[in-house]
PDB file of C-alpha atoms in Angstrom:
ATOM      1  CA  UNK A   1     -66.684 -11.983  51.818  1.00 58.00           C
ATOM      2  CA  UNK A   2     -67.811 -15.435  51.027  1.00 74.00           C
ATOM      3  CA  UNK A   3     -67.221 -15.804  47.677  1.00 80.00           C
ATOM      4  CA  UNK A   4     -67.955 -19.782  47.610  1.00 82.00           C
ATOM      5  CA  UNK A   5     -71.596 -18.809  49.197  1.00 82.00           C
ATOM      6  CA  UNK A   6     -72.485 -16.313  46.764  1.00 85.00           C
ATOM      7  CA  UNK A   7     -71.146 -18.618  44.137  1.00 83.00           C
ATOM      8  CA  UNK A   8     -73.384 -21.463  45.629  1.00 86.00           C
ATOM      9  CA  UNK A   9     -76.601 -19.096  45.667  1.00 89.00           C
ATOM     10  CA  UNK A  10     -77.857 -19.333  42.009  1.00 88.00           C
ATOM     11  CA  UNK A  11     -76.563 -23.730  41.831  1.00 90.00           C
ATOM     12  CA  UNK A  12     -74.373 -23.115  38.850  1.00 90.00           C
ATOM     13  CA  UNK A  13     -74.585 -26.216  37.440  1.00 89.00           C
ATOM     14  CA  UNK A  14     -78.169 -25.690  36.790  1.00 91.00           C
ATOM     15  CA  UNK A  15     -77.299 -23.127  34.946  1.00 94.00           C
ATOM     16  CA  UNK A  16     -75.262 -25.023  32.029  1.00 93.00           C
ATOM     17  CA  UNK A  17     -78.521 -26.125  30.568  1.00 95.00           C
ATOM     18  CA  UNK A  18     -80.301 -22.736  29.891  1.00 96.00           C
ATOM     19  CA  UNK A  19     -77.031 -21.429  29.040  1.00 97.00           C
ATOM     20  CA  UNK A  20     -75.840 -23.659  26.564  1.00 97.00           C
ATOM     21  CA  UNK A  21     -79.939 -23.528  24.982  1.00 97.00           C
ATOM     22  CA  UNK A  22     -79.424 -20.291  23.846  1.00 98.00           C
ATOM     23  CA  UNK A  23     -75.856 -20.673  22.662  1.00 97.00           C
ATOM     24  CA  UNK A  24     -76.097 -24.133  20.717  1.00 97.00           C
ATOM     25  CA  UNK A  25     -80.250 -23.187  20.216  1.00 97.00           C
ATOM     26  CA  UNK A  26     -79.016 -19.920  17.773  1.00 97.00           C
ATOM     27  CA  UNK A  27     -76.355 -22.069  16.155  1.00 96.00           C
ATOM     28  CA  UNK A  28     -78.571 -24.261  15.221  1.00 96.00           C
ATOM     29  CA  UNK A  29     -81.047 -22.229  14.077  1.00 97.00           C
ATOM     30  CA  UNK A  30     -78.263 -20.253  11.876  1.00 96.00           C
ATOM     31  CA  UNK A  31     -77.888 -23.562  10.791  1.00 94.00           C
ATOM     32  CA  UNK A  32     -81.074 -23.862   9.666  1.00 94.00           C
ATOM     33  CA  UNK A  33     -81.699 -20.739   7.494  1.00 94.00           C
ATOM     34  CA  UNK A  34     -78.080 -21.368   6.335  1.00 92.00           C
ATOM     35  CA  UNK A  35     -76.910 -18.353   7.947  1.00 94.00           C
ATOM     36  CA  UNK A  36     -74.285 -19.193  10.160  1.00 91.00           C
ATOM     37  CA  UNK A  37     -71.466 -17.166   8.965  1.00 92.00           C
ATOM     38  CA  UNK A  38     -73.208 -14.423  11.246  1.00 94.00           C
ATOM     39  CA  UNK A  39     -72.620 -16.248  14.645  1.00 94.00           C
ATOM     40  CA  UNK A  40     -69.256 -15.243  15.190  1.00 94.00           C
ATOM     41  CA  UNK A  41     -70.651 -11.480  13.763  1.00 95.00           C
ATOM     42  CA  UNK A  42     -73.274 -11.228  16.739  1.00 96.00           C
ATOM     43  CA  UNK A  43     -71.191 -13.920  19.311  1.00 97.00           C
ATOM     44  CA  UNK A  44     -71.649 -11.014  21.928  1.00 96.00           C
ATOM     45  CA  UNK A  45     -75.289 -10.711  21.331  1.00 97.00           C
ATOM     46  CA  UNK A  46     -75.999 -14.751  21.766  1.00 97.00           C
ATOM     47  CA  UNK A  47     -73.355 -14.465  24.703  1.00 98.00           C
ATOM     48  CA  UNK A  48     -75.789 -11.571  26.615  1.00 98.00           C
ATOM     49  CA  UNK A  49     -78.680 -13.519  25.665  1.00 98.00           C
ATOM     50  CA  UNK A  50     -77.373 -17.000  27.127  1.00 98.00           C
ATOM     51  CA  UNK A  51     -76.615 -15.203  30.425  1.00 97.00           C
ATOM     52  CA  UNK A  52     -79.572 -13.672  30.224  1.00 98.00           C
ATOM     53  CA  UNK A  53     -81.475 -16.767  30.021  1.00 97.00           C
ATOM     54  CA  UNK A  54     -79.208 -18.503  33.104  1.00 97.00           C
ATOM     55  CA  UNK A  55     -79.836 -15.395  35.195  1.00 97.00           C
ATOM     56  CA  UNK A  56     -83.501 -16.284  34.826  1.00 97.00           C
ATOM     57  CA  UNK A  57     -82.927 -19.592  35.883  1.00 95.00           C
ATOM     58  CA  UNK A  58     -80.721 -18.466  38.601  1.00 95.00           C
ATOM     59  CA  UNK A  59     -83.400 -15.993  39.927  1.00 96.00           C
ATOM     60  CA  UNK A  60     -85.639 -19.047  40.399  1.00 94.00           C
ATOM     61  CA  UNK A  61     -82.849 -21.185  42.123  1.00 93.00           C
ATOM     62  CA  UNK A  62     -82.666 -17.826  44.627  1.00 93.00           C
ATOM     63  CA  UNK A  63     -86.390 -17.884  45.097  1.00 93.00           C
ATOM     64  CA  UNK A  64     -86.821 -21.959  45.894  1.00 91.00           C
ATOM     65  CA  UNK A  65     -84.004 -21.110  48.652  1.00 90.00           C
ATOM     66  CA  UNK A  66     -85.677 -18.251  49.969  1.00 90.00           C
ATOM     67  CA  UNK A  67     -88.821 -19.940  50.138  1.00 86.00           C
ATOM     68  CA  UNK A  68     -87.314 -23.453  51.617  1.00 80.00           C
ATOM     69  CA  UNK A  69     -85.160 -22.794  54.125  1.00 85.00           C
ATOM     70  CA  UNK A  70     -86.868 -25.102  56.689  1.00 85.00           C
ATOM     71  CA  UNK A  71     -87.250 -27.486  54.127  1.00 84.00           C
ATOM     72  CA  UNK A  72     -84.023 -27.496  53.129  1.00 81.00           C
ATOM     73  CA  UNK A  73     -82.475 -27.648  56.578  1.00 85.00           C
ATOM     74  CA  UNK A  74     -84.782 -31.175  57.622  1.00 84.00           C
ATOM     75  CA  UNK A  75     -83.832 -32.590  53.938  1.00 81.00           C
ATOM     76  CA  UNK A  76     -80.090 -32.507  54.974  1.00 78.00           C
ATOM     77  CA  UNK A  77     -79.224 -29.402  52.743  1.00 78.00           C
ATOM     78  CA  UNK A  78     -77.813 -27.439  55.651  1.00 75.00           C
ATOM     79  CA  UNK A  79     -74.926 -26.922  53.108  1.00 78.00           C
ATOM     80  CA  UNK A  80     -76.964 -24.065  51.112  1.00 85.00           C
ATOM     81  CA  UNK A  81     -75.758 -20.712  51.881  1.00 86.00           C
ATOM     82  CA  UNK A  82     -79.439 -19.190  52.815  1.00 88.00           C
ATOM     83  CA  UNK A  83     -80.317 -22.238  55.151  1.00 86.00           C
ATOM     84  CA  UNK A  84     -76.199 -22.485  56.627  1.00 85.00           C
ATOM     85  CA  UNK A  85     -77.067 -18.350  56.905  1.00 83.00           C
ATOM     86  CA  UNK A  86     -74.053 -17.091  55.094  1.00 89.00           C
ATOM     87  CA  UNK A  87     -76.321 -15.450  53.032  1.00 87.00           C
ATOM     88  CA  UNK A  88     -79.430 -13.125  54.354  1.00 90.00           C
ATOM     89  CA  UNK A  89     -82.768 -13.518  52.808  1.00 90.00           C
ATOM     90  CA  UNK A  90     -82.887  -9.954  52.150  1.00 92.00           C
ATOM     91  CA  UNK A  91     -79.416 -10.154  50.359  1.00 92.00           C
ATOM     92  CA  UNK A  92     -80.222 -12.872  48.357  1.00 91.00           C
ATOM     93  CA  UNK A  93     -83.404 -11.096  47.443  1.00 94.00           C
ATOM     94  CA  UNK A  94     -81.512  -8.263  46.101  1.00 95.00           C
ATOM     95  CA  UNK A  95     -79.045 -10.828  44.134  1.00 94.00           C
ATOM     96  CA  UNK A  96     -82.733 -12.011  42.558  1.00 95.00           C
ATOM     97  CA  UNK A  97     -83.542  -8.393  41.323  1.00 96.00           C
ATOM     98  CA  UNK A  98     -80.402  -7.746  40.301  1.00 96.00           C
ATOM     99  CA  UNK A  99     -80.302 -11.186  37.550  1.00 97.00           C
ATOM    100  CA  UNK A 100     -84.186 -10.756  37.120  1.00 97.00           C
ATOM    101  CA  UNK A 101     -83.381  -6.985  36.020  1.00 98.00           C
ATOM    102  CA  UNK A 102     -80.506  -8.271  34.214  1.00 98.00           C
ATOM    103  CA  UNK A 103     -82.440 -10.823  32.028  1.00 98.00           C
ATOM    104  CA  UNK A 104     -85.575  -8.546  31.214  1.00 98.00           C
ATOM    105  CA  UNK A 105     -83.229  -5.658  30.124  1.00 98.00           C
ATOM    106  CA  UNK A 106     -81.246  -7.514  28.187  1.00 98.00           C
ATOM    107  CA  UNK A 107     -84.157  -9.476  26.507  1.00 98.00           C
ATOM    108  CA  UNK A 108     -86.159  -6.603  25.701  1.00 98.00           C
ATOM    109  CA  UNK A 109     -82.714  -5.009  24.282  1.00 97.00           C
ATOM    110  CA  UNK A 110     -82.188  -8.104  21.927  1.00 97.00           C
ATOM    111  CA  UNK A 111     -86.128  -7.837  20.323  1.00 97.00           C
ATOM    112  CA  UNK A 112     -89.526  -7.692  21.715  1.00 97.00           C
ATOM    113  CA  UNK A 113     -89.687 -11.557  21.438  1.00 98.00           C
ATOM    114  CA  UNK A 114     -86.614 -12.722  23.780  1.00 98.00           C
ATOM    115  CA  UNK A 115     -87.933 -10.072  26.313  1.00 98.00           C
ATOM    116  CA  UNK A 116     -90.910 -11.950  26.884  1.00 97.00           C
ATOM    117  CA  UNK A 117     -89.463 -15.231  27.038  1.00 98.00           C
ATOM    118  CA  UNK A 118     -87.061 -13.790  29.730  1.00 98.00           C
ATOM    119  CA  UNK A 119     -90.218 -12.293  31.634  1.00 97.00           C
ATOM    120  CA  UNK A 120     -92.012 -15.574  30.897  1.00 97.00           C
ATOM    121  CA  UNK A 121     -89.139 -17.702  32.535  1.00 96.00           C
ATOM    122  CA  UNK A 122     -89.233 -15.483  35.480  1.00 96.00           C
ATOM    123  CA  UNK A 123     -93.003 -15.601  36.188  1.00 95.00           C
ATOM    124  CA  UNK A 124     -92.214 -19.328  35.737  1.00 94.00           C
ATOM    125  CA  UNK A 125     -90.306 -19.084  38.697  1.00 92.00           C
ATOM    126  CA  UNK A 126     -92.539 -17.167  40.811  1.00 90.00           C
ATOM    127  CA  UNK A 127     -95.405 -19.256  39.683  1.00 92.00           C
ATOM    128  CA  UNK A 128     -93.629 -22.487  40.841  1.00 92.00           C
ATOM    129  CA  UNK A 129     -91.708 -21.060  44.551  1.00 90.00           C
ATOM    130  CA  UNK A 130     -94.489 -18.095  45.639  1.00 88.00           C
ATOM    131  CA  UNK A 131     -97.693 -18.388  47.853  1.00 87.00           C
ATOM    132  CA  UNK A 132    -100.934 -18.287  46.666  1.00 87.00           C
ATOM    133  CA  UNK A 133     -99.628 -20.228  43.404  1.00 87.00           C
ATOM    134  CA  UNK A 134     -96.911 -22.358  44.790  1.00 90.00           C
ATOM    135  CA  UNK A 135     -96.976 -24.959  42.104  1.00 91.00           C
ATOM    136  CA  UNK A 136     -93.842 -27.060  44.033  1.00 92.00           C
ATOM    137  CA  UNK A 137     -96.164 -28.339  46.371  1.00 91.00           C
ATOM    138  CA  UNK A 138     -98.734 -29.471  43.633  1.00 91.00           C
ATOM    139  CA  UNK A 139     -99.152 -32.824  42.145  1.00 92.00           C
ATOM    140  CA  UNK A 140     -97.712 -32.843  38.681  1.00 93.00           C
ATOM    141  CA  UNK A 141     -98.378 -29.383  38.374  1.00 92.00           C
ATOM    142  CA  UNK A 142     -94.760 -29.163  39.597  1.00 94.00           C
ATOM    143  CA  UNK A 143     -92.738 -30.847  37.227  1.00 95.00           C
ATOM    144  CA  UNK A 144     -95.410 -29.773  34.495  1.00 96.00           C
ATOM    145  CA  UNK A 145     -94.700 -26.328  34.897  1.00 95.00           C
ATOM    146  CA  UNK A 146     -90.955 -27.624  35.066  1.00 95.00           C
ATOM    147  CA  UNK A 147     -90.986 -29.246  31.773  1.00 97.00           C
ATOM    148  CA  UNK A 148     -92.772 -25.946  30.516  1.00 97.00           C
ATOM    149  CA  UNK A 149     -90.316 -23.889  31.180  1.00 96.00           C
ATOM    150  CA  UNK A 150     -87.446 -25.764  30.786  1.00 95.00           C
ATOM    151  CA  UNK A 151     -87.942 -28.462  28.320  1.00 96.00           C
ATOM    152  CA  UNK A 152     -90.690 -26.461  25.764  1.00 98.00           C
ATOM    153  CA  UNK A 153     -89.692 -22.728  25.613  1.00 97.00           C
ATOM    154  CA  UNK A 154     -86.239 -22.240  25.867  1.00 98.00           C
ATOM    155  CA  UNK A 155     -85.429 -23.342  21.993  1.00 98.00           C
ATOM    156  CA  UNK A 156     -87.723 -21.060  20.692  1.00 98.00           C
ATOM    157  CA  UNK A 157     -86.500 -18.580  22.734  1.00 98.00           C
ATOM    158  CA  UNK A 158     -83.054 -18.914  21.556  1.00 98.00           C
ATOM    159  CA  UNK A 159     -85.046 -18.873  17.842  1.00 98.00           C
ATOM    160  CA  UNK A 160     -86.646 -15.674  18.552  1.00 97.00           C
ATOM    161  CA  UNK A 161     -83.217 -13.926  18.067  1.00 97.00           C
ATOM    162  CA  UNK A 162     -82.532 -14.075  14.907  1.00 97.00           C
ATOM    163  CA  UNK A 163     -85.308 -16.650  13.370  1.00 96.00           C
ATOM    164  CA  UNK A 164     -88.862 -16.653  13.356  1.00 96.00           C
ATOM    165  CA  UNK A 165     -90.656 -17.987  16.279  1.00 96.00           C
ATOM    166  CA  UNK A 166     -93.429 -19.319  14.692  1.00 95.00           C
ATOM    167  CA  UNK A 167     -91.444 -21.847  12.971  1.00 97.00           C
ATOM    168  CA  UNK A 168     -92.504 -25.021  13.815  1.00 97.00           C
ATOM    169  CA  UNK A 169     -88.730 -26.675  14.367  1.00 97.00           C
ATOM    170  CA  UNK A 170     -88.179 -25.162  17.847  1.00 97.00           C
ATOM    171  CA  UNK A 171     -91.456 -25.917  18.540  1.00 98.00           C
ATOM    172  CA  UNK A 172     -91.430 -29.573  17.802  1.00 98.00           C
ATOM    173  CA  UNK A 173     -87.927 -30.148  19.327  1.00 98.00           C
ATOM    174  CA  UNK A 174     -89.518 -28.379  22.728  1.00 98.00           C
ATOM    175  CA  UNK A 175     -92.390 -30.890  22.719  1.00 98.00           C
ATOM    176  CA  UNK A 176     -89.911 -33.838  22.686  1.00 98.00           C
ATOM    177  CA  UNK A 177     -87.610 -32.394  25.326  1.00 98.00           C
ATOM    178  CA  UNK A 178     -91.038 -31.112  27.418  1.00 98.00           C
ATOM    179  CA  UNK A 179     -92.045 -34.694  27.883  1.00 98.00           C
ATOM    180  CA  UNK A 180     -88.073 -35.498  28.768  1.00 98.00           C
ATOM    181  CA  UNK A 181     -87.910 -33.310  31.646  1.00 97.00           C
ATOM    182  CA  UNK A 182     -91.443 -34.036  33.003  1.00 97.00           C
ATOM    183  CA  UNK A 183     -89.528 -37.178  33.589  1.00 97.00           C
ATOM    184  CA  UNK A 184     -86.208 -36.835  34.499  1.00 96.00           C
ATOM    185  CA  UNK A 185     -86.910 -32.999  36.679  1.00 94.00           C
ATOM    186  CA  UNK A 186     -88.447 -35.875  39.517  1.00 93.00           C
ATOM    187  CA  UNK A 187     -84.430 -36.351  40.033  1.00 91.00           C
ATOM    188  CA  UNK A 188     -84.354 -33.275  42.041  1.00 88.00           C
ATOM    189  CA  UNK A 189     -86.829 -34.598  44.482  1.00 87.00           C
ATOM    190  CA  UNK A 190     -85.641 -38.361  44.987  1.00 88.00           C
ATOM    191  CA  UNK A 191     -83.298 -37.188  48.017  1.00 83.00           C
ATOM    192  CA  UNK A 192     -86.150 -34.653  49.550  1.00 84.00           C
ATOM    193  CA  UNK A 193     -89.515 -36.907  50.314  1.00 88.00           C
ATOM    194  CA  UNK A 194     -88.668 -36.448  54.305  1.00 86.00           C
ATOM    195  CA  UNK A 195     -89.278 -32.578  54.229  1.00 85.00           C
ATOM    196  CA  UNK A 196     -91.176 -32.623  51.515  1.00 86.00           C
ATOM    197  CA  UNK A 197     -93.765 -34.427  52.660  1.00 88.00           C
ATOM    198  CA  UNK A 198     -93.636 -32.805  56.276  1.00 87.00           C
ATOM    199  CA  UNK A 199     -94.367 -29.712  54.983  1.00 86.00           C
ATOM    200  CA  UNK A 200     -96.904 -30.784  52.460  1.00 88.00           C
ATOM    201  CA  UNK A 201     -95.073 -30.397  49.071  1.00 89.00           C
ATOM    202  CA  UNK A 202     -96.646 -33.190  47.227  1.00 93.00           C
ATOM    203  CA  UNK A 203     -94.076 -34.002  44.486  1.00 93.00           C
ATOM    204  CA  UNK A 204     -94.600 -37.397  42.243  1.00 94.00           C
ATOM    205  CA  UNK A 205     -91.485 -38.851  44.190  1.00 93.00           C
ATOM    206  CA  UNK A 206     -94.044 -38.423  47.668  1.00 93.00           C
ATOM    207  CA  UNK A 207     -97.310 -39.188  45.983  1.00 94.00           C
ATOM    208  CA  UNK A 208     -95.972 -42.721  43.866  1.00 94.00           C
ATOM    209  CA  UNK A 209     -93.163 -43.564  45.958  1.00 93.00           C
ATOM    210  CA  UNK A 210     -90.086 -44.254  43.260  1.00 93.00           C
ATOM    211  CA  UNK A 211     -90.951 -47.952  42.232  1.00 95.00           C
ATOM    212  CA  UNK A 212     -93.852 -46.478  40.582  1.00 96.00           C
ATOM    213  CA  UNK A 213     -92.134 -43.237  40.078  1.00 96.00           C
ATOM    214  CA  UNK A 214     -89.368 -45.392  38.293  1.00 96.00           C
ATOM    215  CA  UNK A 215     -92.075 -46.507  35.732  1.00 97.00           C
ATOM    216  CA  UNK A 216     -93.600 -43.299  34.679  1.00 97.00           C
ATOM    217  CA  UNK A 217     -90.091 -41.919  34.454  1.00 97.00           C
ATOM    218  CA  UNK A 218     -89.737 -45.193  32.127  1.00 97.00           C
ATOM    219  CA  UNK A 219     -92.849 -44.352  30.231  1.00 98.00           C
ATOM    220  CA  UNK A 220     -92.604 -40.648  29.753  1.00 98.00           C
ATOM    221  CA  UNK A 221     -88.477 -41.641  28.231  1.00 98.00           C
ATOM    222  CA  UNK A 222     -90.209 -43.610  25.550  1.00 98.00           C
ATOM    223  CA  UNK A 223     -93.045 -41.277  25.143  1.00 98.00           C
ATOM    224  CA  UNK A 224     -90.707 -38.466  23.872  1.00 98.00           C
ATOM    225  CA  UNK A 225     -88.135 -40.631  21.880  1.00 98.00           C
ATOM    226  CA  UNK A 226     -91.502 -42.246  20.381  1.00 98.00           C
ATOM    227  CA  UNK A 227     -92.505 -38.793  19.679  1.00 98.00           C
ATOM    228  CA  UNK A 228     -89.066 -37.917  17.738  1.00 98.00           C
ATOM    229  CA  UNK A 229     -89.775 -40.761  15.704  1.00 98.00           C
ATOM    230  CA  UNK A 230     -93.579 -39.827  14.720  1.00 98.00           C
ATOM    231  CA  UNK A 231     -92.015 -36.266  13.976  1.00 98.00           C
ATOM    232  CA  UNK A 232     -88.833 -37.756  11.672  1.00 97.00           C
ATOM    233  CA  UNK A 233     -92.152 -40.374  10.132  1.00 97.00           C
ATOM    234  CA  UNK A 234     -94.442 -37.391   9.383  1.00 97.00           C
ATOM    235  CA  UNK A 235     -91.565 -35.153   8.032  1.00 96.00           C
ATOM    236  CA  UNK A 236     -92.270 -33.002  10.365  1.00 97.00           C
ATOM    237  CA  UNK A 237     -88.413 -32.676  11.397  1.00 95.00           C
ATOM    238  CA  UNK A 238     -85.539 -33.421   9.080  1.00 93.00           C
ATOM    239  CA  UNK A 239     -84.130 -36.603   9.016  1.00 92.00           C
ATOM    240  CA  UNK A 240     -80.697 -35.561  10.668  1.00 92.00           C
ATOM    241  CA  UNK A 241     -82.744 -34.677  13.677  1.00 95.00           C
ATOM    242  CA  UNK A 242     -82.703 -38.584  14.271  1.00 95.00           C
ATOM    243  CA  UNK A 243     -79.179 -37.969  15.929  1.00 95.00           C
ATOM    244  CA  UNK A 244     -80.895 -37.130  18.981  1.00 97.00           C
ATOM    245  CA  UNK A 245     -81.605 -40.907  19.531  1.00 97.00           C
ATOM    246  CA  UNK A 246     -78.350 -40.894  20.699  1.00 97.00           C
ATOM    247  CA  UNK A 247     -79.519 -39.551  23.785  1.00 97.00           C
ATOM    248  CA  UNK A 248     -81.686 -42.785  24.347  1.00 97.00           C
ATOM    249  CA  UNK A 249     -77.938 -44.282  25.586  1.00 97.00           C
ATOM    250  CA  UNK A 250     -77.832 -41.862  28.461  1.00 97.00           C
ATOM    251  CA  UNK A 251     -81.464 -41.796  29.249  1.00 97.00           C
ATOM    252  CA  UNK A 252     -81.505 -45.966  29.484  1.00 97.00           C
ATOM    253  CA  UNK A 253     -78.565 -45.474  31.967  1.00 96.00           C
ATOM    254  CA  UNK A 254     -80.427 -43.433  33.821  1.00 95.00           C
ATOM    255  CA  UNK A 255     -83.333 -45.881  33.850  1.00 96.00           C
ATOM    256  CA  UNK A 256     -81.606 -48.956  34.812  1.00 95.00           C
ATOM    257  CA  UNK A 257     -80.317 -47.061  37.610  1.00 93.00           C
ATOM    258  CA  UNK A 258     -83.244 -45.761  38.926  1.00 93.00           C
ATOM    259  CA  UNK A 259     -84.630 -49.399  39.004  1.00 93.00           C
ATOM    260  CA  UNK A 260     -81.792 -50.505  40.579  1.00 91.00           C
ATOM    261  CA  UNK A 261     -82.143 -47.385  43.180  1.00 88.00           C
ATOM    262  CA  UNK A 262     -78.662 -47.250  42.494  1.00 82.00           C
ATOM    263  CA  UNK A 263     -78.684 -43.286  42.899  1.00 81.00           C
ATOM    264  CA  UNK A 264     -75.686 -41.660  44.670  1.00 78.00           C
ATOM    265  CA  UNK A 265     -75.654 -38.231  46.416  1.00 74.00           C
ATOM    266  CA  UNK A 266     -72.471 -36.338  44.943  1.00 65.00           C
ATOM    267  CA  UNK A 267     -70.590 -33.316  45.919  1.00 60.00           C
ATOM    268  CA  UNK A 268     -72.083 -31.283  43.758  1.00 58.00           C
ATOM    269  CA  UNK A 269     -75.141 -30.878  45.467  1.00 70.00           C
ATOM    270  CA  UNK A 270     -78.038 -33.628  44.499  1.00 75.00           C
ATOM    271  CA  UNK A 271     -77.426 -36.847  43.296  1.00 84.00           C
ATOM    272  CA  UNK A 272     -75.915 -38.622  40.613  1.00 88.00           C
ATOM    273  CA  UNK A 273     -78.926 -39.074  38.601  1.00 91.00           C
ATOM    274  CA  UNK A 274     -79.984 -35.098  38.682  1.00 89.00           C
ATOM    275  CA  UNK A 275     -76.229 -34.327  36.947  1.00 89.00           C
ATOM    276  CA  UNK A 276     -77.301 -36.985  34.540  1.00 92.00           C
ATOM    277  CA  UNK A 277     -80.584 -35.051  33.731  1.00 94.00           C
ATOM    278  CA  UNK A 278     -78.950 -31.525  33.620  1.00 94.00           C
ATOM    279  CA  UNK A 279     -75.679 -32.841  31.541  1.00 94.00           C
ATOM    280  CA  UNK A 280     -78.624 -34.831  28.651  1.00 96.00           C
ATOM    281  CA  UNK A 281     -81.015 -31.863  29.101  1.00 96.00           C
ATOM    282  CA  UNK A 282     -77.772 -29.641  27.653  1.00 96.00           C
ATOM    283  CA  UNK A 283     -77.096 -32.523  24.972  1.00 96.00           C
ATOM    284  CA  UNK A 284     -80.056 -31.912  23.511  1.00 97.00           C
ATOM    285  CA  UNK A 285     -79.271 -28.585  22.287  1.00 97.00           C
ATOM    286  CA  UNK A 286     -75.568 -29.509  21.420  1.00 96.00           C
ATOM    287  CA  UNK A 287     -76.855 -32.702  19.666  1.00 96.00           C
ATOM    288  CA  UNK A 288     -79.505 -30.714  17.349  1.00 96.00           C
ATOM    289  CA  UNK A 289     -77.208 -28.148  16.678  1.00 96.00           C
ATOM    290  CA  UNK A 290     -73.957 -30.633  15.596  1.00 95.00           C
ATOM    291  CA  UNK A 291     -76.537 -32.459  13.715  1.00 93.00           C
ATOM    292  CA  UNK A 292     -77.250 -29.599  11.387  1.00 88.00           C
ATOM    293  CA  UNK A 293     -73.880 -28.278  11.182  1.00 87.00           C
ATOM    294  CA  UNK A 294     -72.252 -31.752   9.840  1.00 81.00           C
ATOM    295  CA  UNK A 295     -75.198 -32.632   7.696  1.00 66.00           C
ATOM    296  CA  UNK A 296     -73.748 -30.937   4.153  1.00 60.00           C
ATOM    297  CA  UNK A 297     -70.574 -32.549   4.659  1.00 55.00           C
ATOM    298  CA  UNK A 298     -72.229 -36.014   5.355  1.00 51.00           C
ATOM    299  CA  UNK A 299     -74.509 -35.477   2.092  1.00 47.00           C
ATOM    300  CA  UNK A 300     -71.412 -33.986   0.305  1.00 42.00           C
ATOM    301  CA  UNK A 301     -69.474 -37.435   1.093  1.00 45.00           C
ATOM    302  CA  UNK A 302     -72.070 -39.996   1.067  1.00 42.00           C
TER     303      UNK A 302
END
């Protein structure tokens, strides 16, 4: 057996983001309600739940090969195991049910809450790869439903756990990191436009073209760091929440090389920029999270 293919089939490296949102998300809400001496007390239950959430994303990874196989073969991706044919549709079908199972048992096991986030990430992933909805080949309904999925909900799903999810924290982080990805999720696409737009999937990198792509990816990066600030202004967030400026560093890296059209393709599987925008989207979480957790000490010593 091909244990590199199988490996390959759910793109692990997409799966650090989601992963580390639950982990880091539940630390920091601990951190939050001043609770966190009960992380390492339930570290098995926020470990279940952080697969849980990946295998969600992974079952929509499965689905966008299943669906793009011809697509994938005339944008150079030959390399994926479904479109090399190391894999079988069917069997990677059944790899699909088995993490979508997976992630709706174990949500529903955690609390009512986290099970409907898991069955609302994995309707977000037939909503965006299946025919009649199809959102991929949409205008901006593609990366909207993107930045949905994986820039608003995934903090308060990690909050559900063992928080409330109608506080408004998770919620106003999402928002931030929603506009983010609506941005930065167009990296996927940058290296695709040749079978993308032969088979009609109208993506923002077909439709502008990336000079003007390159500017609404510049706008939308200042909309949500300008939004962090009107939340930090209105006291909406605490003011240790302003760490995540830091990620403005990364994010104007990313910028000046999309100008510059200075975007590699790397072994990994994309290009340089889409690591950047998976490795930032994960920072987010870790940031947040760190931010809380080293506040008392800086107010202790200041």
């Amino acid at each position: 057996m091909n244990w590199k293919a199988w490996f390959m089939l759910v793109r692990p490296f997409t799966l650090i983001a989601p992963f580390m949102a639950i982990m880091f998300g539940c630390l920091l809400q601990l951190a939050v309600y001043n609770e966190t001496q009960i992380f390492w007390q339930n570290f098995s239950t926020i470990l279940l739940a952080s697969f849980a959430l990946a295998s969600a994303q992974a079952v929509g990874q499965i689905m966008n090969q299943i669906e793009d196989i011809e697509i994938d073969r005339v944008n150079g991706k030959s390399y994926r195991p479904i479109a090399s044919g190391e894999i079988s549709e069917e069997k990677a079908q059944g790899v699909a049910w088995f993490f979508a199972i997976f992630s709706i048992l174990i949500g529903f096991a955690i609390n009512i809450y986290y099970g409907f986030f898991m069955v609302a990430f994995l309707l977000a992933g037939v909503l965006y790869n299946i025919e009649p909805f199809r959102l991929k080949k949409r205008l901006w309904l593609n990366t909207t439903s993107l930045a949905i999925s994986r820039g608003l909900l995934p903090l308060p799903a990690a909050w559900s756990i063992f928080g409330n999810v109608g506080d408004a924290t998770p919620w106003l982080i999402g928002s931030i990191m929603a506009i983010w990805v609506l941005a930065w999720q167009n990296t996927k696409d940058i290296n695709d436009i040749e079978g993308d737009k032969k088979f009609g999937i109208v993506t923002p990198a077909v439709y502008h073209g990336l000079k003007t792509l390159s500017w609404i990816i510049a706008f939308l990066s200042f909309l949500s760091f300008f939004l962090l600030a009107v939340y930090l202004k209105a006291g909406l967030l605490p003011s240790n929440m302003a760490a995540l400026f830091i990620l403005a560093i990364p994010t104007l890296w990313m910028i000046y090389k999309m100008f510059r059209m200075d975007i590699s393709k790397i072994s990994l599987e994309n290009n340089d920029l889409w690591a950047a925008f998976y490795l930032t989207l994960a920072g987010f979480y870790i940031i947040a999270a760190t931010a809380y957790l080293i506040h008392p000490y800086i107010t202790l010593f200041s």
